Amino acid sequence: MSELKVDKVSPRSGNYVALNTVGMKNIIINGDMSIAQRSTSVASITTTGYYTVDRWQLLFTSLGTWTMSQDTDVPTGQGFATSLKLDCTTADGSPSAGDRLLLRQKFEGQNLQYLKKGTANAESLTASFWVKSTKTGTFILELEDDNNSRTISKSYTVNTTNTWEKKTITFEGDTTGAFTNDNGQSFLINFFLGAGSDYTSGTLATSWGAKVSANRAVGQVNIADSTSNNIYITGVQLEAGTTASDFEFLPYDVNLQRCQRYYFVQCNGSVSASQDIGIGTYYTSSDLRASFSFPTTMRATPTLEIETVTDGYDFRRNGGVDRVDDFTLNNASLSSAGLVNNTDASGTAGQSGHLFSDDASCFLAVTAEL
């Protein structure tokens, strides 16, 4: 991809001063782990989900219990301020055949057409990242074409315990199977952390081919075999070509907006108990409605994530405050959403006001994750 440069002539010297050299070469979103809208730490994880650092999903099938957090342990002198940490809190030293644990990110096909996948000119891809783990040995990094059920896996080695190491891995281009040109899930990057024999009993698929479970993670160590184990990762970059360039640091606001295409938090009571959620009105005396806009166009029509809190949400109107427990989504679009409560709302039809959170447990977000 070509590099975007915005230059300005200095009024004193006449020299060009680069204001922005953001080229968006990195396919990964939030590779520096700087955005964590949901939470900075979640414990007792035993199921698949998005928990802390934006865009990074933990895929989980019965392999221990974990705490995921956004951490400040980073490689020295590399410009990073945060990392993603996974800490084993309940061990599983004998995985069942179908068990697996991996950290992954998913991508829209319409953003990857420049890779020319499925043609004779398919681009190679190079991954680079920093990793630190108490568990040494062989780990597997996999690229997955979800449109055509194809994968390629490469191994890397964590050589020294509890030490930051930079890894660089190149994957050849795939001349078979194009990515769908839409906003759906086409491509994934998978960091295996442990896997049972269903994924390790074959021959590692080091070239692109049809997805065969037994060939996906051959040689992978089991990081879940001890509660002393943890792993940190940051600086994840995936770019076209056969060499790794320096990590592409984006301004915080740019990185945040890219994440908000998939997930947007309108209200988080743990940050501030009282937050303005949106303007509302009583449609009827028992039907309270409110609305709010998103900071960027979302990938798809979102769904609602909300914490039900008894009397936790305030509708502040002229002359009083009405309290309700929760809302459901109403008339959501790519750019805005409506909220409705017709279960415990009580007021005067036509009366308007502002909807606020009023409890540290309140949480309201919309999600359009892949």
Short mmCIF file of C-alpha atoms in Angstrom, two decimals:
data_model
loop_
_atom_site.label_atom_id
_atom_site.label_comp_id
_atom_site.label_asym_id
_atom_site.label_seq_id
_atom_site.Cartn_x
_atom_site.Cartn_y
_atom_site.Cartn_z
CA MET A 1 0.00 0.00 0.00
CA SER A 2 1.25 3.49 -0.75
CA GLU A 3 2.27 5.68 2.14
CA LEU A 4 0.09 8.66 2.96
CA LYS A 5 2.09 11.83 3.65
CA VAL A 6 0.74 15.20 4.65
CA ASP A 7 3.41 17.89 4.39
CA LYS A 8 3.52 21.55 5.25
CA VAL A 9 5.99 24.26 4.25
CA SER A 10 7.64 25.88 7.25
CA PRO A 11 6.92 29.66 7.09
CA ARG A 12 10.44 30.43 8.31
CA SER A 13 12.70 28.06 6.42
CA GLY A 14 10.59 27.03 3.45
CA ASN A 15 11.49 23.40 4.18
CA TYR A 16 8.87 20.66 4.09
CA VAL A 17 7.92 19.31 7.51
CA ALA A 18 6.21 15.92 7.64
CA LEU A 19 3.09 16.16 9.78
CA ASN A 20 1.86 12.61 9.29
CA THR A 21 3.39 9.53 7.73
CA VAL A 22 0.60 7.10 8.57
CA GLY A 23 0.46 4.55 5.75
CA MET A 24 -1.81 1.93 7.36
CA LYS A 25 0.55 -0.83 6.23
CA ASN A 26 -0.30 -2.92 9.28
CA ILE A 27 -3.25 -5.26 8.75
CA ILE A 28 -3.46 -5.72 12.53
CA ILE A 29 -5.64 -3.26 14.43
CA ASN A 30 -4.41 -2.27 17.91
CA GLY A 31 -1.18 -4.24 17.58
CA ASP A 32 0.42 -2.13 20.32
CA MET A 33 -2.37 -3.18 22.71
CA SER A 34 -3.06 0.45 23.65
CA ILE A 35 -6.88 0.37 23.40
CA ALA A 36 -8.90 -1.56 26.00
CA GLN A 37 -12.48 -0.26 26.00
CA ARG A 38 -14.09 -3.20 27.81
CA SER A 39 -11.74 -3.59 30.76
CA THR A 40 -8.06 -3.62 31.64
CA SER A 41 -8.25 -6.96 33.47
CA VAL A 42 -10.65 -9.92 33.53
CA ALA A 43 -10.14 -13.03 35.69
CA SER A 44 -11.54 -16.58 35.68
CA ILE A 45 -11.77 -16.89 31.88
CA THR A 46 -12.88 -20.32 30.69
CA THR A 47 -14.81 -19.52 27.49
CA THR A 48 -14.23 -17.84 24.13
CA GLY A 49 -14.69 -14.09 24.06
CA TYR A 50 -13.39 -10.54 23.82
CA TYR A 51 -12.30 -9.51 27.31
CA THR A 52 -9.79 -6.66 27.51
CA VAL A 53 -7.59 -5.36 24.68
CA ASP A 54 -9.67 -4.37 21.67
CA ARG A 55 -9.84 -6.57 18.56
CA TRP A 56 -8.10 -9.50 20.29
CA GLN A 57 -10.31 -12.51 20.94
CA LEU A 58 -9.38 -15.47 23.09
CA LEU A 59 -10.57 -18.73 21.49
CA PHE A 60 -11.00 -21.24 24.24
CA THR A 61 -11.89 -24.93 24.48
CA SER A 62 -11.38 -26.36 27.98
CA LEU A 63 -7.70 -25.58 28.53
CA GLY A 64 -7.19 -24.19 32.02
CA THR A 65 -8.44 -20.94 33.54
CA TRP A 66 -6.96 -17.56 32.64
CA THR A 67 -6.68 -13.92 33.56
CA MET A 68 -6.31 -11.54 30.61
CA SER A 69 -5.06 -8.01 31.17
CA GLN A 70 -3.61 -4.95 29.55
CA ASP A 71 -0.16 -4.67 31.11
CA THR A 72 2.66 -2.11 31.24
CA ASP A 73 5.44 -4.71 30.93
CA VAL A 74 6.95 -3.97 27.49
CA PRO A 75 10.26 -4.41 25.66
CA THR A 76 12.68 -1.68 26.69
CA GLY A 77 13.37 1.18 24.29
CA GLN A 78 10.97 0.08 21.53
CA GLY A 79 8.28 2.74 21.99
CA PHE A 80 5.57 0.51 23.40
CA ALA A 81 3.61 1.42 26.53
CA THR A 82 1.31 -1.58 26.85
CA SER A 83 1.13 -5.31 26.20
CA LEU A 84 -1.51 -8.03 26.38
CA LYS A 85 -0.90 -10.49 29.21
CA LEU A 86 -2.40 -13.95 29.72
CA ASP A 87 -1.82 -15.58 33.10
CA CYS A 88 -2.71 -19.21 33.87
CA THR A 89 -4.62 -19.49 37.15
CA THR A 90 -5.85 -23.10 36.84
CA ALA A 91 -3.58 -25.54 35.03
CA ASP A 92 -4.41 -28.33 32.58
CA GLY A 93 -1.41 -30.53 31.96
CA SER A 94 -3.26 -33.17 29.95
CA PRO A 95 -5.37 -31.55 27.23
CA SER A 96 -8.18 -33.59 25.70
CA ALA A 97 -8.00 -34.16 21.96
CA GLY A 98 -10.29 -31.26 21.07
CA ASP A 99 -8.87 -28.73 23.53
CA ARG A 100 -7.23 -25.56 22.27
CA LEU A 101 -6.30 -22.08 23.36
CA LEU A 102 -5.35 -19.33 20.95
CA LEU A 103 -5.30 -15.57 20.67
CA ARG A 104 -6.66 -14.27 17.39
CA GLN A 105 -7.77 -11.29 15.34
CA LYS A 106 -10.32 -11.33 12.51
CA PHE A 107 -10.40 -9.18 9.36
CA GLU A 108 -12.88 -7.97 6.77
CA GLY A 109 -12.25 -9.15 3.22
CA GLN A 110 -12.90 -5.73 1.71
CA ASN A 111 -9.81 -4.39 3.47
CA LEU A 112 -7.53 -7.07 2.00
CA GLN A 113 -8.17 -6.98 -1.72
CA TYR A 114 -4.74 -5.41 -2.30
CA LEU A 115 -3.16 -8.71 -1.21
CA LYS A 116 -4.39 -10.19 -4.52
CA LYS A 117 -5.09 -13.50 -2.84
CA GLY A 118 -6.21 -16.22 -5.24
CA THR A 119 -4.23 -14.80 -8.15
CA ALA A 120 -0.77 -15.46 -9.59
CA ASN A 121 0.31 -12.14 -8.05
CA ALA A 122 -0.69 -13.00 -4.47
CA GLU A 123 1.35 -11.04 -1.93
CA SER A 124 3.51 -12.66 0.71
CA LEU A 125 2.82 -11.59 4.27
CA THR A 126 5.32 -10.93 7.04
CA ALA A 127 4.38 -11.02 10.71
CA SER A 128 6.53 -9.41 13.39
CA PHE A 129 5.85 -9.15 17.11
CA TRP A 130 7.39 -9.08 20.57
CA VAL A 131 6.72 -11.95 22.97
CA LYS A 132 7.69 -12.75 26.54
CA SER A 133 6.75 -15.96 28.33
CA THR A 134 7.71 -18.10 31.27
CA LYS A 135 7.13 -21.09 28.96
CA THR A 136 9.93 -21.77 26.47
CA GLY A 137 9.74 -23.95 23.39
CA THR A 138 7.85 -24.12 20.10
CA PHE A 139 4.79 -21.96 19.41
CA ILE A 140 2.65 -21.87 16.27
CA LEU A 141 1.42 -18.82 14.35
CA GLU A 142 -1.30 -19.54 11.81
CA LEU A 143 -2.96 -17.54 9.02
CA GLU A 144 -6.47 -18.69 8.16
CA ASP A 145 -8.53 -17.96 5.05
CA ASP A 146 -12.08 -18.35 6.32
CA ASN A 147 -13.72 -17.80 2.91
CA ASN A 148 -11.99 -20.80 1.35
CA SER A 149 -11.15 -22.90 4.44
CA ARG A 150 -7.39 -22.69 3.89
CA THR A 151 -4.55 -22.30 6.39
CA ILE A 152 -0.80 -21.95 6.69
CA SER A 153 1.19 -22.38 9.91
CA LYS A 154 4.73 -21.47 10.92
CA SER A 155 6.60 -22.22 14.12
CA TYR A 156 8.71 -19.90 16.23
CA THR A 157 10.65 -20.50 19.42
CA VAL A 158 10.52 -18.74 22.76
CA ASN A 159 14.16 -19.24 23.64
CA THR A 160 14.58 -17.72 27.10
CA THR A 161 12.11 -17.68 29.92
CA ASN A 162 10.66 -14.35 31.03
CA THR A 163 12.57 -12.35 28.41
CA TRP A 164 11.22 -10.10 25.65
CA GLU A 165 12.10 -11.51 22.21
CA LYS A 166 11.21 -10.18 18.76
CA LYS A 167 9.97 -12.69 16.19
CA THR A 168 9.64 -12.29 12.42
CA ILE A 169 7.82 -14.84 10.26
CA THR A 170 7.13 -14.71 6.51
CA PHE A 171 4.25 -16.52 4.82
CA GLU A 172 4.16 -16.95 1.05
CA GLY A 173 1.21 -15.62 -0.91
CA ASP A 174 -1.71 -17.92 -1.65
CA THR A 175 -2.62 -18.23 -5.32
CA THR A 176 -5.80 -20.18 -4.54
CA GLY A 177 -9.06 -18.67 -3.29
CA ALA A 178 -9.87 -14.95 -3.24
CA PHE A 179 -11.17 -13.06 -0.23
CA THR A 180 -14.80 -11.95 -0.46
CA ASN A 181 -15.00 -8.20 -1.09
CA ASP A 182 -17.37 -7.30 1.75
CA ASN A 183 -17.49 -6.52 5.46
CA GLY A 184 -17.68 -10.16 6.54
CA GLN A 185 -15.02 -12.34 8.14
CA SER A 186 -12.48 -13.44 5.55
CA PHE A 187 -9.13 -13.78 7.28
CA LEU A 188 -7.69 -14.52 10.73
CA ILE A 189 -4.32 -14.53 12.45
CA ASN A 190 -4.09 -17.18 15.19
CA PHE A 191 -1.49 -17.33 17.96
CA PHE A 192 -1.73 -20.89 19.32
CA LEU A 193 -0.96 -21.24 23.03
CA GLY A 194 -1.97 -24.85 23.52
CA ALA A 195 -3.77 -27.59 21.60
CA GLY A 196 -4.88 -31.19 21.94
CA SER A 197 -4.12 -34.03 19.54
CA ASP A 198 -6.93 -33.04 17.14
CA TYR A 199 -4.67 -30.12 16.15
CA THR A 200 -1.20 -31.59 16.66
CA SER A 201 -1.23 -35.18 15.41
CA GLY A 202 -0.45 -34.52 11.74
CA THR A 203 2.26 -32.65 9.82
CA LEU A 204 2.51 -28.90 10.28
CA ALA A 205 0.92 -27.11 7.30
CA THR A 206 3.84 -24.82 6.42
CA SER A 207 2.40 -24.11 2.95
CA TRP A 208 -1.09 -22.90 2.06
CA GLY A 209 -3.60 -25.71 1.69
CA ALA A 210 -7.05 -26.94 2.63
CA LYS A 211 -7.64 -26.64 6.38
CA VAL A 212 -6.84 -29.93 8.11
CA SER A 213 -7.26 -29.73 11.88
CA ALA A 214 -4.47 -32.23 12.66
CA ASN A 215 -1.93 -30.10 10.75
CA ARG A 216 -2.66 -26.73 12.30
CA ALA A 217 -0.57 -26.66 15.51
CA VAL A 218 1.91 -29.54 15.35
CA GLY A 219 4.71 -29.04 17.89
CA GLN A 220 2.87 -26.42 19.98
CA VAL A 221 3.83 -26.36 23.66
CA ASN A 222 1.09 -26.36 26.27
CA ILE A 223 1.26 -23.07 28.12
CA ALA A 224 -1.62 -24.22 30.32
CA ASP A 225 0.41 -26.92 32.06
CA SER A 226 1.32 -24.80 35.12
CA THR A 227 -0.12 -21.90 37.07
CA SER A 228 3.38 -20.43 36.95
CA ASN A 229 2.93 -19.80 33.21
CA ASN A 230 2.12 -16.51 31.58
CA ILE A 231 2.69 -14.82 28.24
CA TYR A 232 2.91 -11.21 27.09
CA ILE A 233 2.64 -9.97 23.53
CA THR A 234 2.86 -6.56 21.87
CA GLY A 235 3.97 -4.83 18.70
CA VAL A 236 2.07 -7.21 16.43
CA GLN A 237 2.40 -6.25 12.78
CA LEU A 238 1.28 -8.10 9.65
CA GLU A 239 2.20 -6.50 6.34
CA ALA A 240 2.52 -7.30 2.67
CA GLY A 241 6.00 -8.31 1.55
CA THR A 242 8.83 -10.57 2.60
CA THR A 243 10.51 -8.27 5.13
CA ALA A 244 9.38 -6.69 8.38
CA SER A 245 9.46 -2.93 8.70
CA ASP A 246 9.46 -0.94 11.94
CA PHE A 247 6.21 -1.09 13.87
CA GLU A 248 3.65 1.40 12.59
CA PHE A 249 2.66 3.53 15.58
CA LEU A 250 -0.67 5.28 15.04
CA PRO A 251 -1.93 8.28 17.02
CA TYR A 252 -4.11 7.15 19.92
CA ASP A 253 -7.26 8.74 18.46
CA VAL A 254 -6.76 7.02 15.11
CA ASN A 255 -6.22 3.65 16.78
CA LEU A 256 -9.28 4.17 18.99
CA GLN A 257 -11.53 5.03 16.05
CA ARG A 258 -10.40 1.92 14.16
CA CYS A 259 -11.39 -0.16 17.19
CA GLN A 260 -14.72 1.65 17.54
CA ARG A 261 -15.78 0.36 14.14
CA TYR A 262 -16.21 -2.98 15.93
CA TYR A 263 -16.96 -1.99 19.51
CA PHE A 264 -18.03 1.27 21.13
CA VAL A 265 -18.58 1.97 24.82
CA GLN A 266 -21.13 4.73 25.44
CA CYS A 267 -21.19 4.35 29.21
CA ASN A 268 -18.78 2.74 31.68
CA GLY A 269 -19.70 3.36 35.29
CA SER A 270 -16.35 2.11 36.56
CA VAL A 271 -14.75 5.17 34.93
CA SER A 272 -17.37 7.62 36.17
CA ALA A 273 -20.66 6.72 37.83
CA SER A 274 -22.52 9.63 36.24
CA GLN A 275 -22.31 9.74 32.44
CA ASP A 276 -24.66 11.31 29.89
CA ILE A 277 -25.89 8.51 27.63
CA GLY A 278 -28.25 10.41 25.36
CA ILE A 279 -31.33 12.57 24.88
CA GLY A 280 -34.64 10.85 25.55
CA THR A 281 -38.39 11.24 25.76
CA TYR A 282 -41.44 9.40 27.02
CA TYR A 283 -43.15 7.99 23.92
CA THR A 284 -45.93 6.91 26.25
CA SER A 285 -46.14 7.09 30.03
CA SER A 286 -44.51 3.66 30.27
CA ASP A 287 -42.29 3.73 27.18
CA LEU A 288 -39.04 5.63 27.67
CA ARG A 289 -36.82 6.09 24.62
CA ALA A 290 -33.35 7.59 24.12
CA SER A 291 -30.79 7.74 21.34
CA PHE A 292 -27.07 8.30 20.79
CA SER A 293 -24.67 8.47 17.85
CA PHE A 294 -21.48 6.52 17.24
CA PRO A 295 -18.10 8.26 16.72
CA THR A 296 -17.50 6.30 13.49
CA THR A 297 -19.46 4.10 11.11
CA MET A 298 -19.66 0.60 12.53
CA ARG A 299 -18.85 -2.51 10.52
CA ALA A 300 -22.44 -3.75 10.65
CA THR A 301 -25.66 -2.98 12.51
CA PRO A 302 -24.57 -3.52 16.11
CA THR A 303 -26.10 -5.36 19.03
CA LEU A 304 -26.29 -4.07 22.58
CA GLU A 305 -24.22 -5.01 25.60
CA ILE A 306 -25.65 -3.62 28.83
CA GLU A 307 -25.37 -4.32 32.54
CA THR A 308 -28.73 -4.49 34.28
CA VAL A 309 -28.51 -2.41 37.46
CA THR A 310 -31.51 -1.88 39.71
CA ASP A 311 -32.43 1.83 39.40
CA GLY A 312 -28.98 2.35 37.86
CA TYR A 313 -30.01 4.52 34.89
CA ASP A 314 -31.51 7.97 35.50
CA PHE A 315 -33.83 9.88 33.19
CA ARG A 316 -33.39 13.48 34.29
CA ARG A 317 -36.29 15.63 33.18
CA ASN A 318 -37.78 18.95 34.14
CA GLY A 319 -38.94 18.60 37.70
CA GLY A 320 -37.58 15.20 38.58
CA VAL A 321 -35.61 12.03 37.99
CA ASP A 322 -36.98 8.63 36.95
CA ARG A 323 -34.87 5.52 37.47
CA VAL A 324 -34.87 2.36 35.38
CA ASP A 325 -32.87 -0.88 35.38
CA ASP A 326 -31.84 -1.35 31.75
CA PHE A 327 -32.69 -0.85 28.06
CA THR A 328 -33.04 -2.80 24.86
CA LEU A 329 -31.79 -1.70 21.46
CA ASN A 330 -34.24 0.05 19.15
CA ASN A 331 -33.79 1.11 15.50
CA ALA A 332 -30.01 0.67 15.43
CA SER A 333 -28.08 1.65 12.30
CA LEU A 334 -24.42 1.87 11.31
CA SER A 335 -24.16 5.35 12.82
CA SER A 336 -26.62 5.55 15.72
CA ALA A 337 -28.85 3.58 18.03
CA GLY A 338 -32.06 3.98 19.95
CA LEU A 339 -32.74 2.64 23.43
CA VAL A 340 -36.11 1.71 24.86
CA ASN A 341 -37.40 0.74 28.30
CA ASN A 342 -41.06 -0.31 28.56
CA THR A 343 -40.73 -2.60 31.56
CA ASP A 344 -40.12 -0.35 34.56
CA ALA A 345 -40.33 3.18 33.12
CA SER A 346 -43.02 5.50 34.46
CA GLY A 347 -43.50 9.14 33.49
CA THR A 348 -45.51 11.60 31.42
CA ALA A 349 -45.94 11.05 27.69
CA GLY A 350 -44.10 13.71 25.67
CA GLN A 351 -41.77 14.76 28.48
CA SER A 352 -38.11 14.99 27.39
CA GLY A 353 -34.79 14.93 29.18
CA HIS A 354 -31.36 13.31 29.37
CA LEU A 355 -30.51 9.71 30.19
CA PHE A 356 -27.60 9.25 32.62
CA SER A 357 -25.87 6.37 34.34
CA ASP A 358 -25.92 6.59 38.12
CA ASP A 359 -24.01 3.57 39.39
CA ALA A 360 -20.45 2.23 39.13
CA SER A 361 -21.84 -1.04 37.73
CA CYS A 362 -23.54 0.61 34.75
CA PHE A 363 -22.13 -0.39 31.39
CA LEU A 364 -23.60 0.17 27.93
CA ALA A 365 -21.86 -0.62 24.66
CA VAL A 366 -22.62 -1.67 21.10
CA THR A 367 -20.75 -4.39 19.27
CA ALA A 368 -20.29 -5.28 15.61
CA GLU A 369 -17.37 -7.69 16.06
CA LEU A 370 -16.69 -10.27 13.38
#
